[in-house]
Structures are given as C-alpha cells and as structure tokens.
Coordinates of C-alpha atoms in Angstrom, one line a residue:
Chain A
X1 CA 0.0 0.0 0.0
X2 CA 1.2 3.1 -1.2
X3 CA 1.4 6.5 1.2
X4 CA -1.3 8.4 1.7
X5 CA -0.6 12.0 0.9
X6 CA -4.0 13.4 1.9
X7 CA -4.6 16.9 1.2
X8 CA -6.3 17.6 4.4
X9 CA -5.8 21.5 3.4
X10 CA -8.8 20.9 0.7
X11 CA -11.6 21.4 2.9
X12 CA -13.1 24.3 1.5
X13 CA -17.1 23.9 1.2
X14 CA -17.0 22.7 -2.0
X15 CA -14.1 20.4 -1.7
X16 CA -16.5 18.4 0.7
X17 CA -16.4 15.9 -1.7
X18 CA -13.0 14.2 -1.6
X19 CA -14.8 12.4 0.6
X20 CA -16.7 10.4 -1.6
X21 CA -13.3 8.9 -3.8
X22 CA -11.9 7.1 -0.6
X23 CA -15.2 5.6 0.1
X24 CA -15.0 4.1 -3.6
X25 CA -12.1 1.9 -2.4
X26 CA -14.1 0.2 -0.1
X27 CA -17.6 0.0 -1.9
X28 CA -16.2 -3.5 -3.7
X29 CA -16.3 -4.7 -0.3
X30 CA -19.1 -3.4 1.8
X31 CA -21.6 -3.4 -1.1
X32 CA -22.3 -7.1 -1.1
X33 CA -24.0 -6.5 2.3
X34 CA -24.7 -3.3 4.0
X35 CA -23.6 -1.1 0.9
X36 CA -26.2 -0.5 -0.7
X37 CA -27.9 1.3 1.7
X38 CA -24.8 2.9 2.7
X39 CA -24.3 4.3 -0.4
X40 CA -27.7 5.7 -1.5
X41 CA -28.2 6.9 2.2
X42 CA -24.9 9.2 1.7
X43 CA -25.2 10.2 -1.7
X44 CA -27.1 13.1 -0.6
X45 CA -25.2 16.4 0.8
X46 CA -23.5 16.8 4.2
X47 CA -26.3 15.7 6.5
X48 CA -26.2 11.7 6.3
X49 CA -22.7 11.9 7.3
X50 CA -23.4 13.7 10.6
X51 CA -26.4 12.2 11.8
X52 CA -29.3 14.5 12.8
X53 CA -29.7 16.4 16.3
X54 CA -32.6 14.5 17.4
X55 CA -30.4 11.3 17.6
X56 CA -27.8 12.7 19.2
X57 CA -29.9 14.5 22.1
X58 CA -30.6 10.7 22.8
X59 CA -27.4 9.8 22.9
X60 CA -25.4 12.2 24.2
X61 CA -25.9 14.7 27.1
X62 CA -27.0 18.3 26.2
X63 CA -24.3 19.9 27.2
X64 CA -22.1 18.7 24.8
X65 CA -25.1 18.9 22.7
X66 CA -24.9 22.8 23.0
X67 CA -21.4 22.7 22.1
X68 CA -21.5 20.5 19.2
X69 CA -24.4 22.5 17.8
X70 CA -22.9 25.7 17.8
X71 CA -19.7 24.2 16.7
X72 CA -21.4 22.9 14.0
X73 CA -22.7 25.5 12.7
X74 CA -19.7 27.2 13.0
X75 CA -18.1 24.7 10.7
X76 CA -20.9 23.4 8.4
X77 CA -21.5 24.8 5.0
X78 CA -21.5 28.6 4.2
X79 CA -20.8 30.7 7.8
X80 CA -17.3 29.4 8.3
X81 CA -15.6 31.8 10.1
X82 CA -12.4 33.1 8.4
X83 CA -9.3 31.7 10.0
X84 CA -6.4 34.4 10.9
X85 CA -4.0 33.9 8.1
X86 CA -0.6 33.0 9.1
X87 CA 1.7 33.5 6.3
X88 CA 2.7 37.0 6.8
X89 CA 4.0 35.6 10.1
X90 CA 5.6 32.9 8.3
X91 CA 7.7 35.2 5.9
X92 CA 8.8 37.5 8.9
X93 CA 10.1 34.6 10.4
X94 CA 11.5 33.9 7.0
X95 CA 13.2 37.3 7.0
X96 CA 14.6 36.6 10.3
X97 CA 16.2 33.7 9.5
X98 CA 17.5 35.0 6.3
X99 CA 19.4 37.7 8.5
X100 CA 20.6 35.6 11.2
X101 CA 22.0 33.4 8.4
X102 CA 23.9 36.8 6.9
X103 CA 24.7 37.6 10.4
X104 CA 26.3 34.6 11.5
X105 CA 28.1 34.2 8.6
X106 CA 29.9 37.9 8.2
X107 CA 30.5 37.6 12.4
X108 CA 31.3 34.3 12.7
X109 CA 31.8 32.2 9.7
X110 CA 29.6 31.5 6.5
X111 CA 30.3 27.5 7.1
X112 CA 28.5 28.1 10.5
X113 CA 26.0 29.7 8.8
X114 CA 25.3 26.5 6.5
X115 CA 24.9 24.0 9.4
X116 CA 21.7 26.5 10.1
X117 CA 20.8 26.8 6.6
X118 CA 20.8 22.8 6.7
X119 CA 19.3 22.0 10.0
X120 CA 16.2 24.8 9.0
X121 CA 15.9 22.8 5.8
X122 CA 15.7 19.6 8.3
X123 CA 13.4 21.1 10.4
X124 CA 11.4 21.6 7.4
X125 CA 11.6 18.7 5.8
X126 CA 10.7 17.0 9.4
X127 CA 7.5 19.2 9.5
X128 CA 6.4 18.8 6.1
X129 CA 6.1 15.1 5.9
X130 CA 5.6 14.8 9.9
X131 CA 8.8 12.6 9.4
X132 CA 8.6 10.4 13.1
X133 CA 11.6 8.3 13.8
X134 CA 9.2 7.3 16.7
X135 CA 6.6 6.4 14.4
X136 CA 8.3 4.4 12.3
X137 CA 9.8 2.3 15.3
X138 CA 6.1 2.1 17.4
X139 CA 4.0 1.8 15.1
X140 CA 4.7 -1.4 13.6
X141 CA 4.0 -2.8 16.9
X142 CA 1.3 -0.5 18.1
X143 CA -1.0 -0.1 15.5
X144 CA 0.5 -2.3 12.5
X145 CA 1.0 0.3 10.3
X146 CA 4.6 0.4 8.9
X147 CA 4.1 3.3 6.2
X148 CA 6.6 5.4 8.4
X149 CA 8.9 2.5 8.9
X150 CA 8.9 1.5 5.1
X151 CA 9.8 5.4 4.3
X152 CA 12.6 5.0 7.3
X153 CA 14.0 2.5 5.4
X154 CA 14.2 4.0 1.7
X155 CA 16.3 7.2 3.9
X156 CA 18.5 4.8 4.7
X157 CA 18.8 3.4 2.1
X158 CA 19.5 6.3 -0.1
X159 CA 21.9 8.0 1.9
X160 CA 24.0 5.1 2.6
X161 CA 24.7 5.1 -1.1
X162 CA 25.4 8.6 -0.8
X163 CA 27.7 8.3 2.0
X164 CA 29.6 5.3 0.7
X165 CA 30.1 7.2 -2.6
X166 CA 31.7 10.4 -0.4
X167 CA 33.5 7.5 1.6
X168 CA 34.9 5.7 -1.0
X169 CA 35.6 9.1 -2.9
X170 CA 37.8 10.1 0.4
X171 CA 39.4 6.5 0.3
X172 CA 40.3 6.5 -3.2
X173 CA 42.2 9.6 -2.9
X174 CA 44.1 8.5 0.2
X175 CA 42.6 10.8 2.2
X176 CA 41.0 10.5 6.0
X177 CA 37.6 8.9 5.8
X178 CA 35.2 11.3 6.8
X179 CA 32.2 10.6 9.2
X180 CA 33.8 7.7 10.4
X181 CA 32.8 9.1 14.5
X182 CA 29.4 7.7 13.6
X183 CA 30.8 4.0 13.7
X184 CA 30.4 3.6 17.3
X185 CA 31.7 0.9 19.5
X186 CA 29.0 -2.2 20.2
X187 CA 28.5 -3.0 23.6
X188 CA 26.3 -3.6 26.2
X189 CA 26.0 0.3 26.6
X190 CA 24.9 0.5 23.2
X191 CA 21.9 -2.1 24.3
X192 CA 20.9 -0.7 27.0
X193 CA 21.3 2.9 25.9
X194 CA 19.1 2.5 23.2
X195 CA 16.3 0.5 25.2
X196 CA 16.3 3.6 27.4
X197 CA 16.2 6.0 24.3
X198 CA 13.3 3.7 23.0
X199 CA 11.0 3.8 25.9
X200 CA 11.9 7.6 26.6
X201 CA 11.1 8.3 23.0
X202 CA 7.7 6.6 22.9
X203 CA 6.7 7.9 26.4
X204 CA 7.7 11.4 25.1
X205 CA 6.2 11.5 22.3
X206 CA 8.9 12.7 19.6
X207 CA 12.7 11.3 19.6
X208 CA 15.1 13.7 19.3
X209 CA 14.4 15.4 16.3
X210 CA 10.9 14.9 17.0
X211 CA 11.4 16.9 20.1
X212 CA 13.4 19.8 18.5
X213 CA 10.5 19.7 15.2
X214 CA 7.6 20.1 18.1
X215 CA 8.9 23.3 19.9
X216 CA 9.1 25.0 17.0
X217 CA 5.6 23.7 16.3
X218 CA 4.6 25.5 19.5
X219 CA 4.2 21.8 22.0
X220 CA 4.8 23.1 25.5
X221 CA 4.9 19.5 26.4
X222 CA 8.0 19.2 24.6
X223 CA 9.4 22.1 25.9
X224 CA 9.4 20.4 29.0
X225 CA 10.6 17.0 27.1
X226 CA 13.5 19.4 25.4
X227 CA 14.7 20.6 29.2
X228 CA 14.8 17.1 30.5
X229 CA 16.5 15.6 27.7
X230 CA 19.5 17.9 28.6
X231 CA 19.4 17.2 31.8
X232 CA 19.5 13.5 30.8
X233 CA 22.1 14.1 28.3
X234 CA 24.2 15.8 31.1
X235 CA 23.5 13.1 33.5
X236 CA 24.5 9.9 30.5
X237 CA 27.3 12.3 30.3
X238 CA 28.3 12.3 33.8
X239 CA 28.0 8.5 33.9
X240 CA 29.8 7.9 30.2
X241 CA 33.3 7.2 32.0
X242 CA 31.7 4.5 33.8
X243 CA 29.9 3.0 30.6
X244 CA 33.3 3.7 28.6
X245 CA 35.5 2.0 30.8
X246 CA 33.4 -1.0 31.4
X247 CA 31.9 -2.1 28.4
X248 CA 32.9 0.4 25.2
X249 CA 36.8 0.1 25.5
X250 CA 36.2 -3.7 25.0
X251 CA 33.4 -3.0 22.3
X252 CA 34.4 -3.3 18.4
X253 CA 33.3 -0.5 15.8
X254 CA 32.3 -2.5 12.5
X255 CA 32.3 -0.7 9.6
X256 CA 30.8 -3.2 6.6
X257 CA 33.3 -2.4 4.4
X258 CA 35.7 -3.4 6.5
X259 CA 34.3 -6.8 6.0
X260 CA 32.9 -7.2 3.0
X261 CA 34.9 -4.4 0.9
X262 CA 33.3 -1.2 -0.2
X263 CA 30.5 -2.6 -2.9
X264 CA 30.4 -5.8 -0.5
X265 CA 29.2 -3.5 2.7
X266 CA 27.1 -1.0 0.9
X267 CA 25.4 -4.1 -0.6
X268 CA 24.8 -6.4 2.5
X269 CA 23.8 -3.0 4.3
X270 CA 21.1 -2.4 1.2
X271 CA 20.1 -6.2 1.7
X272 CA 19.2 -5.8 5.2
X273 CA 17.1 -3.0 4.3
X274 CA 15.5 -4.5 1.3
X275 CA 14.3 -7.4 4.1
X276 CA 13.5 -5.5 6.4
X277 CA 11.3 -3.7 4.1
X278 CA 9.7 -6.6 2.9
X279 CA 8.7 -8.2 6.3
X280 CA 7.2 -4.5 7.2
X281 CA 5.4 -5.1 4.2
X282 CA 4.4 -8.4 5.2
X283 CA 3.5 -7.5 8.5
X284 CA 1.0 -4.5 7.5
X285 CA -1.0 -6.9 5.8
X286 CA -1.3 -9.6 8.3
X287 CA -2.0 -7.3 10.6
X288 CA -4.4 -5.5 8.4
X289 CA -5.4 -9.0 7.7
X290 CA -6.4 -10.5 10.9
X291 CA -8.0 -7.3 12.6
X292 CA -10.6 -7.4 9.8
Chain B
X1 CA -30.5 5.4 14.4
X2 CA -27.1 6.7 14.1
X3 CA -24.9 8.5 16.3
X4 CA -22.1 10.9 16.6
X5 CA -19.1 10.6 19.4
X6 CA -16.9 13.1 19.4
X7 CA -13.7 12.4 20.8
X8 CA -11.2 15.2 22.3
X9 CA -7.3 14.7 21.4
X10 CA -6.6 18.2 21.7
X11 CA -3.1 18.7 23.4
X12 CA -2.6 15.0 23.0
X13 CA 0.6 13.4 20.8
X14 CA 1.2 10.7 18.9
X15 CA -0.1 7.7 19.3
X16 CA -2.6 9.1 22.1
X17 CA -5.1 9.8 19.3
X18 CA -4.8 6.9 17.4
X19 CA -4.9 4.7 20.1
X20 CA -8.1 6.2 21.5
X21 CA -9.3 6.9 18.0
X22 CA -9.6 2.8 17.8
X23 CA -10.8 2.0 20.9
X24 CA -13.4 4.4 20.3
X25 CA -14.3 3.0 17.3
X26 CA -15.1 -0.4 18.5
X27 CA -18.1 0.6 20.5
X28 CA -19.7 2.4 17.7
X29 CA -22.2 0.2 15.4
X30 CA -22.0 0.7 11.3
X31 CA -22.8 3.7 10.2
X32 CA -22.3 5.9 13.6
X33 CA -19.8 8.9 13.3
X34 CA -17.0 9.6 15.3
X35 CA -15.3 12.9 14.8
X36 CA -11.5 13.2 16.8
X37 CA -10.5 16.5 17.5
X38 CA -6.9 16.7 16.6
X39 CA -3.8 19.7 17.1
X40 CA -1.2 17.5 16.4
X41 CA 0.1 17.8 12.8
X42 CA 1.3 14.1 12.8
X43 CA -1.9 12.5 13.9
X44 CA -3.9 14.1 11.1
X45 CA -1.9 12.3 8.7
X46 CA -1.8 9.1 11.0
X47 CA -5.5 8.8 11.6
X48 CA -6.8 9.4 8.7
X49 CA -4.5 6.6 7.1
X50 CA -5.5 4.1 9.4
X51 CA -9.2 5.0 9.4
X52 CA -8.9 4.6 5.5
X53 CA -7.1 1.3 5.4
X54 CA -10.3 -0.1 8.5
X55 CA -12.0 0.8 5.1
X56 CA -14.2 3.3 6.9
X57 CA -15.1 6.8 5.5
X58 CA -13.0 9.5 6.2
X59 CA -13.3 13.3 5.9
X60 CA -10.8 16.2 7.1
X61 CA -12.0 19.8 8.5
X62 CA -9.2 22.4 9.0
X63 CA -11.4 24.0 11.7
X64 CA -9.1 26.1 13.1
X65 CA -5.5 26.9 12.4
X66 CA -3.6 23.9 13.5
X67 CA -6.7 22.3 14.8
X68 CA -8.8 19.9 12.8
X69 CA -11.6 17.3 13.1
X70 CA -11.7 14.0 11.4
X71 CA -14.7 12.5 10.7
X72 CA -14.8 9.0 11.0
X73 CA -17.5 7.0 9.7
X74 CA -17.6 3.1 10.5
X75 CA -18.4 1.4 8.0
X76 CA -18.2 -2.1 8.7
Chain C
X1 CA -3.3 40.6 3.5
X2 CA -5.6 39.8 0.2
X3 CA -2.8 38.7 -1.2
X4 CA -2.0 36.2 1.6
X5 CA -5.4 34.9 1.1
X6 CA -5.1 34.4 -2.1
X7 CA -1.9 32.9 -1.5
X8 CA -3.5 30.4 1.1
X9 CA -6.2 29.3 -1.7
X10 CA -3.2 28.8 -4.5
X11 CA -2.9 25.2 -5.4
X12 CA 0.6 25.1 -6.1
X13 CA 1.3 26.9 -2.6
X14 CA -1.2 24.2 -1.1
X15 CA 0.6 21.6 -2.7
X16 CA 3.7 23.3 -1.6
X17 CA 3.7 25.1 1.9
X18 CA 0.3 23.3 3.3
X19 CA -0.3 20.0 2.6
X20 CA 1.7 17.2 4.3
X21 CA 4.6 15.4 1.7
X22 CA 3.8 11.9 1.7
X23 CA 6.3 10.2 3.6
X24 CA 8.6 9.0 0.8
X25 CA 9.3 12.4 0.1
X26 CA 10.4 13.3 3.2
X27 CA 12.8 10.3 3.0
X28 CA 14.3 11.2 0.1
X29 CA 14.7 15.1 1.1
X30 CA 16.1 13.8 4.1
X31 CA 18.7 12.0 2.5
X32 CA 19.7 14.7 0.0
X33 CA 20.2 16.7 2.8
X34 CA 22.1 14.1 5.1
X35 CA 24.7 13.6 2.0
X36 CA 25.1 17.5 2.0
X37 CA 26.0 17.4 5.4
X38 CA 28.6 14.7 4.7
X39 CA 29.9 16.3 1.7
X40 CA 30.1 19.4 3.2
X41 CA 30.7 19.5 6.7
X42 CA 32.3 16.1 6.8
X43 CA 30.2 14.3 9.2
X44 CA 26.5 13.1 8.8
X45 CA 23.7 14.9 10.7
X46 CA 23.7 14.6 14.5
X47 CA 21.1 16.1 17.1
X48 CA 21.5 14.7 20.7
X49 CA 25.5 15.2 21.5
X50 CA 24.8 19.1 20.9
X51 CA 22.2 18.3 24.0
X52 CA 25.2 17.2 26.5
X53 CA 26.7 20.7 25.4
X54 CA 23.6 22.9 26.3
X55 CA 23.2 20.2 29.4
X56 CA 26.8 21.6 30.2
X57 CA 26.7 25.0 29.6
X58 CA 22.9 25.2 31.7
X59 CA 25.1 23.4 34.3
X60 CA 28.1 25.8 34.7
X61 CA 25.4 28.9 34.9
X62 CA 24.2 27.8 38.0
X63 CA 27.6 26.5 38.9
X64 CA 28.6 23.6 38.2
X65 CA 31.9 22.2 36.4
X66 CA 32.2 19.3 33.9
X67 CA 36.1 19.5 33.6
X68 CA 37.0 16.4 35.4
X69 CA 34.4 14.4 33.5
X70 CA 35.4 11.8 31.2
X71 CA 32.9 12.7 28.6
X72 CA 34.4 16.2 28.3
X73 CA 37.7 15.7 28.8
X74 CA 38.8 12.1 29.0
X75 CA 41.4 10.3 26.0
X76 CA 38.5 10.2 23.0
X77 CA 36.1 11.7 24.2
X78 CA 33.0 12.5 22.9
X79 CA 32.6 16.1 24.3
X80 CA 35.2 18.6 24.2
X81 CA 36.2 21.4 26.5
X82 CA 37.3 23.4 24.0
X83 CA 33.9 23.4 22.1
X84 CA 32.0 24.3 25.6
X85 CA 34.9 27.2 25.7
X86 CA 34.3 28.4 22.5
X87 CA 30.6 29.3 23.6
X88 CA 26.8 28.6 22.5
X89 CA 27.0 30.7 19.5
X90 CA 29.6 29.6 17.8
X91 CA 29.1 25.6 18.0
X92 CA 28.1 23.7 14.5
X93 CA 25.7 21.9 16.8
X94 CA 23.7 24.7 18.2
X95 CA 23.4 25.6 14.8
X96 CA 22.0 23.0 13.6
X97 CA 19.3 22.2 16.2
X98 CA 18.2 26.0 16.0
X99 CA 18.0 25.4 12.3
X100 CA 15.5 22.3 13.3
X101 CA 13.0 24.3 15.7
X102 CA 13.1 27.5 13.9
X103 CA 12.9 25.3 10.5
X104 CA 9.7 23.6 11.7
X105 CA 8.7 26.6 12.8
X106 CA 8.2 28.4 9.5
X107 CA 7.0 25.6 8.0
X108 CA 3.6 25.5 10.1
X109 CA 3.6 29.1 10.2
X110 CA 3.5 29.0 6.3
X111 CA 0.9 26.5 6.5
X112 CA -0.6 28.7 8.2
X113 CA -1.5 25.8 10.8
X114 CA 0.5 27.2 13.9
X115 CA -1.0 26.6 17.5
X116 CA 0.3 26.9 21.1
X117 CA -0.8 23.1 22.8
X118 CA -0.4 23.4 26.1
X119 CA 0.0 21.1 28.8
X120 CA -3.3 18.9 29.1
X121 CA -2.3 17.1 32.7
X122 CA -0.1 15.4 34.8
X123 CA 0.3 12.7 33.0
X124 CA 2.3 15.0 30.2
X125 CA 4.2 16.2 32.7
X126 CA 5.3 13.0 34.4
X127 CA 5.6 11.4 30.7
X128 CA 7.8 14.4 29.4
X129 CA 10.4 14.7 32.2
X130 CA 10.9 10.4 32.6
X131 CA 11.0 10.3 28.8
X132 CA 13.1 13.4 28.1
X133 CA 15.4 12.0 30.9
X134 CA 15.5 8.6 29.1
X135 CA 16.5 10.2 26.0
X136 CA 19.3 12.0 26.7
X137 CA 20.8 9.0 29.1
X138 CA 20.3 6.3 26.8
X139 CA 21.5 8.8 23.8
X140 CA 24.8 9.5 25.6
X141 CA 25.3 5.9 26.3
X142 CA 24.5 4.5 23.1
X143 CA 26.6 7.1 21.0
X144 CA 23.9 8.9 20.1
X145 CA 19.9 9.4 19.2
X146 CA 17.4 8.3 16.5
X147 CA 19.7 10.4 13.7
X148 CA 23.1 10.1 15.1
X149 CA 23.1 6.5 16.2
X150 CA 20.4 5.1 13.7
X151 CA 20.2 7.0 11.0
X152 CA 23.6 8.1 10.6
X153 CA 24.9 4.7 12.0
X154 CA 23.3 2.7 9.6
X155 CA 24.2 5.0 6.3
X156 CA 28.0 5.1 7.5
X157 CA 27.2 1.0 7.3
X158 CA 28.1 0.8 11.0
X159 CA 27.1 -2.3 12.5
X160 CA 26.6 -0.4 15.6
X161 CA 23.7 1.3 13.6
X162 CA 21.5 -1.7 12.9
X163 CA 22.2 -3.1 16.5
X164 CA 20.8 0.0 17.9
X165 CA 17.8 -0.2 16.0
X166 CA 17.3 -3.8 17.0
X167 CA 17.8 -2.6 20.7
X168 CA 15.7 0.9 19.9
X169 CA 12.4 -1.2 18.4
X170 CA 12.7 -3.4 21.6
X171 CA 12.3 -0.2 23.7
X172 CA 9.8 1.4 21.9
X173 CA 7.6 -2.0 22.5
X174 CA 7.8 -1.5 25.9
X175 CA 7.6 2.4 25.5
X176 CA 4.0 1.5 23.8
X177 CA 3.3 -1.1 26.5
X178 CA 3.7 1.7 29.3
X179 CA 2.5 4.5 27.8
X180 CA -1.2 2.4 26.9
X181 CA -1.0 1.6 30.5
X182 CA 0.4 4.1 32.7
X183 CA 0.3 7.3 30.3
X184 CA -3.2 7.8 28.3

C-alpha cells in the first residue's frame, strides 16, 4: 500500500467531496452486504454523514449537545468563520532567518551559517512530511501500520549510497575517511542505551528530532521533554566514564566495508534494508489481515 | 439510528489519538460517526490513514489553524 | 493581507507550503540533505550530543563544572572542552538544532496551521520529564539518538547502527506497553 498523501488542506465547502473517492475503495467490499444502503443513504449532501440532532440528544448529554451545535454551525456549510491567516508571520520569520544566516556568517563564519541553513531545511523537511523516527519504530507494533517505517528504510537506504560514494571518494584519494565518528563501539552500553532512548522516545512523544521539530511547532509538552533531555544528556554524560571503561573500550566498531569491501558493505547494508522492508510489508498486511 | 461521538485529542501526541481513535471506534455500530478532535500535525496524517485502510469513511476539516476534526465513519 | 489569502487558496502553494509530503518524500529530502552534510561539513547529521553541550553550559550557569568528566575531557572523548569554551554561538551543533526548531517553525507558520498546545495534565508532565530524561541518558550511552546512532549509524554502514535499531524497536515496545498503561 502506497502512502497516503491526503490533502487535508482541501476542505473548502465545496471540496466536501473528496470524501466520496476514498469511500469508492471500499464500496467493492461493503456493497455485497450493507452497501447498498450505505451508499444511497450518503449520496445526498453533508447531512447523512453527521447524523441528525434529534439522535444525538438521545445519545449524548445536552451539554455537549450545545457545544456541538454551535460548533457545527460554525463549521458546516457557508458561515465558516475566516481563519487568521498565518503566512505573513511565516515570511517575517523567514526574514529573520534569512538575517541571522547573513549575520552569522559575516560575524562568525559562512560554514557556521550552513549548518543552520541545513538544519532549518531539516526542520522543514521533518515538518512537512511529519517525518517520526518514533513512528516508524512504534507503530509497527502498536498499530500495524509500517508506512513510516517502510519510508525510514528508503532514507537509509538512499543516503548510505550517498555516503559510501563520499567515503569511497575520500578512500580513493588516500585521504582520512570522513564521518567515520558515527561508527560507534558495540556494547552492552549500546543495548541498553538505546532501550532507554526507545522507551523515553515513545513515552515522550517525539525522539530527538521529534522533540526539537515540536517546539518549533509550539508543544509546550516538549518544551518540557527538550529541558529534560538535557538534563539526561548531562547526567549519561556524567556517567559515560563508567559506561566507557566497562563495556565500550572492550566493544568493536564494524564498519561493513571493513568486511565485506566497499561494494560488498554497501550491498549487504542495502540487503538488510530490502528485508526489512519486505517483512514490514508483510507485517502490515497480516495485521491488516487479521483485525478485519 | 445513528450516532455521533466526538472524541477530544486536543493537546494529546502521537499515538494518544490513534490509540483512542480505535478503541473508540469499537463501541460504535456501522454507520455511527465519530469525529477526533486533533492539534497535532502528525496524527492528522496518521489517523486518517488508518481509518482509510479499516475501510471506513473519512473526511478532514481544517477547523481552526492547527486544529482539525476528522470525521470518522464506521463502516463495517 | 488579500494577497495572503489568495496565497492560502493557490494550489501550487497548497501543494507546496500546506499539505503534508507523503512520507517518501520526506525520505528522500532527508537523505539529500544528510549527504550535504557529509559532503560538506564532513560528518553526517547529528542532534543529541549538541544536548550534553547545552546540558553543560545550563550546568556551569548555576555552577557547576564538567572539567574532570570523562565525557568532556577524558582520551577520546565525545565532548570537548574546547567546544563548551568556544561558547553557544559559535558551535556547528547549536546551529543545527536551532536550524530544526526554527525550520519547523516556519513551516507550520507557512501552512498557516500554527498553535500553542499546552500542557493537558499530569500525566504529560510525568511522561515528558521520565521520557526526556531517558533520552538523553540512553542517547549519551549508546553514541547517540534516532539520527546520530540510527540514521547516521546505519548510512555510515556501521554495525553499531542496525544493532541499535534492533535494541531501539525493543524499547519502543515497551515504551508503547507503558504509555497504553500508565500514560493515556
């Protein structure tokens, strides 16, 4: 199943519609027994879709009866009230950023100045495909979906090609292989550090760039996540001479192509990925499958 | 006759609305609407796609900025 | 402020600015800009050792002194004095993380989709400081986060990579089994 890339944005009255396509998908299915009065019941306008008052005064308490009427209203066909349009905000923000950039790079250096050009275009990035790391290591087991983890897996993917090409590039010319901090010692600390990061990520909502991603989308909660992941960090820094002398200084850093040679580890690293993409593929549908 | 539950997930992150988004769903017959109320970016693309795969019918309202409702319709 | 209302109702700005990028393209714009990093900073993307730094620098405002710690200052260290001496402003790090919040941050805006969520209850609270606390220990411990240890472990083809994510999916179960139970 391909990604859904649902333009939620599109919900101007008349756009009501949209509505109707995704219930196509599953008329094949339904028809045979309650779809056919599904469908000619909800041909009509809006009102089928939200049931009437009457039955919901029966069902529901009045208070939220109030609420929901007024809300509706608010929300239902022509007297939607205008939303406060946020773009001017947007492109003073822009502005700011643009001038930071220029100041940053005349008082302290332009390559300074790029890691904030590159993390914004991150931050974006993160933002405009709600990205989630989390998601895509939760979800498989939480709700069976694995679209997140599938799309983890073509990143990786992609720029492990790209990075063994800069590698190999580096190697070629006999020069220091660059990037080669991120091949980190395997040990026990590695296990347990990332059990710890898993739970705390799950519990909180947003992993690391998660976290950073929801300030800047305005989550005081992760605020509060983003002040207590510094103090963590301070306090697994505290204890990292205790972890390093223990378990990392006997722990071996494997890089693939160490093993395998340069096309050898890039391809046993794209292998991995290829199965791990098919079982998340397989896994989707039998979840899909047996909840049905 | 059918009904409509609305279910409040404002402030609430990922998973929290999805999670509660299918327990709610259980306890609704066919044809009975439930509408999440939703601030969180990530859960109006996540719900939505699960909804849709159920099979159920699905329908985004930008209500407010940043805030949305997605109407849920079980359909089987 | 017509204008911006036009701008709102333009398709290609929709397409653009407002509505979400399937996740596939997000991958792949990640990894464009992960191999820009490499290319031209020389190491891949990293988030959570820049936390250590702030952690650091919070710490020796009210007092404190990491000097004698072996992250900071032991034979290979992760951490460096001389990067906490050089000061907030002028670390690749900071940099980079600002980029991320203030990135995101014009993104909604220019979706026009930006809201302050507060705090709902206690249960946020209590979730958010045992969660962010977990994060940064286990992210110091393991070498880094999701993007340091995972993401760029795993496109450096660093075996330490996939054996985080092995370890990381087996938190994240029980992360989901506590947080249906203890946390909604």
């Amino acid at each position: 199943m391909t990604d859904i890339n649902n333009n939620q944005e599109n919900v101007s009255p008349e756009m009501r519609k949209p509505r109707r396509p995704s219930r196509e998908n599953v008329e094949t299915e339904t028809q045979k027994t309650e779809g056919e009065t599904q469908v000619s019941e909800n041909t009509g306008e809006r009102k089928p879709r939200r049931p009437s008052r009457e039955s919901v005064t029966n069902n529901d308490t009045s208070q939220t009866q109030s609420t929901r009427s007024s809300r509706r209203s608010s929300s239902s066909r022509p007297p939607r009230k205008p939303k406060k349009n946020q773009i001017p905000i947007g492109i003073a923000v822009l502005l700011g950023m643009i001038i930071f950039t220029i100041y940053l790079s005349i008082t302290v250096s332009g390559h300074l100045a790029l890691f904030f050009v590159v993390g914004s275009a991150f931050g974006m990035i993160l933002q405009r495909a709600r990205f989630c790391f989390t998601a895509s290591m939760r979800d498989p087991y939480l709700t069976g979906s694995t679209s997140v983890t599938r799309a983890a897996l073509i990143a990786f993917a992609i720029t492990s090609i790209g990075f063994t090409a800069i590698k190999y590039g580096y190697f070629r010319a006999g020069l220091p292989i660059p990037g080669m901090g991120f091949v980190a010692p395997i040990s026990v600390a590695t296990a347990v550090g990332a059990i710890i990061f898993g739970i705390g990520m799950v519990i909180a909502g947003g992993c690391a760039s998660g976290t950073l991603m929801r300030v800047g989308e305005g989550f005081h909660m992760n605020m509060l996540v983003f002040f207590f992941f510094m103090v963590g960090s301070l306090w697994g820094a505290y204890d990292f001479g205790f972890w390093k002398r223990n378990f990392m200084l006997a722990g071996p850093s494997v890089f693939l192509p160490d093993l395998f040679g340069w096309a050898g580890g890039l391809l046993v690293n794209l292998l991995i990925i290829a199965i791990l993409y098919v079982l998340a593929d397989k896994w989707e549908k039998r979840k899909n499958a047996n909840s049905h | 006759m059918s009904k409509e539950v609305m279910l409040d997930c404002l402030g609430e992150a990922c998973p929290v609305p999805l999670v509660k988004a299918e327990g709610a769903i259980k306890d609704l017959e066919v044809g009975d609407v439930l509408v999440v109320q939703i601030d969180h970016s990530c859960a109006v693309k996540n719900v939505p796609e699960w909804a849709r795969k159920e099979g159920h019918f699905v329908d985004i309202e930008e209500v407010d900025d940043g805030e949305w409702e997605i109407i849920i319709e079980k359909a089987k | 402020m017509e204008f911006f209302n036009k701008l709102r109702e333009n398709d290609l700005y929709n397409k653009w600015f407002r509505a979400p990028y399937s996740y596939v393209t997000g991958a792949v714009l990640l990894s464009l800009f992960q191999i820009v990093m490499l290319s031209a900073t020389g190491s891949p993307w990293g988030v959570s050792a820049t936390f250590a730094n702030w952690g650091a620098w919070l710490y020796q405002m009210v007092g404190g002194s990491v000097e004698k710690w072996y992250y900071f200052s032991g034979p290979g260290a992760p951490g460096s004095m001389s990067a906490l001496e050089a000061g907030f402003m002028s670390n690749a790090g900071t940099m980079l993380n600002l980029g991320v919040i203030f990135g995101a941050l014009l993104s909604t805006l220019l979706a026009s989709q930006f809201k302050i969520k507060k705090i709902k209850n206690k249960r946020q609270i209590v979730a958010a400081v045992l969660g962010g606390t977990m994060m940064g220990y286990g992210a110091r411990i393991a070498y880094g986060c999701n993007i340091g240890a995972l993401f760029g472990g795993i496109s450096s083809l660093s075996l330490s990579g996939w054996v985080f994510a092995i370890f990381m999916f087996v938190g994240a179960v029980i992360g989901s089994k506590l947080l249906v139970n203890y946390f909604m």
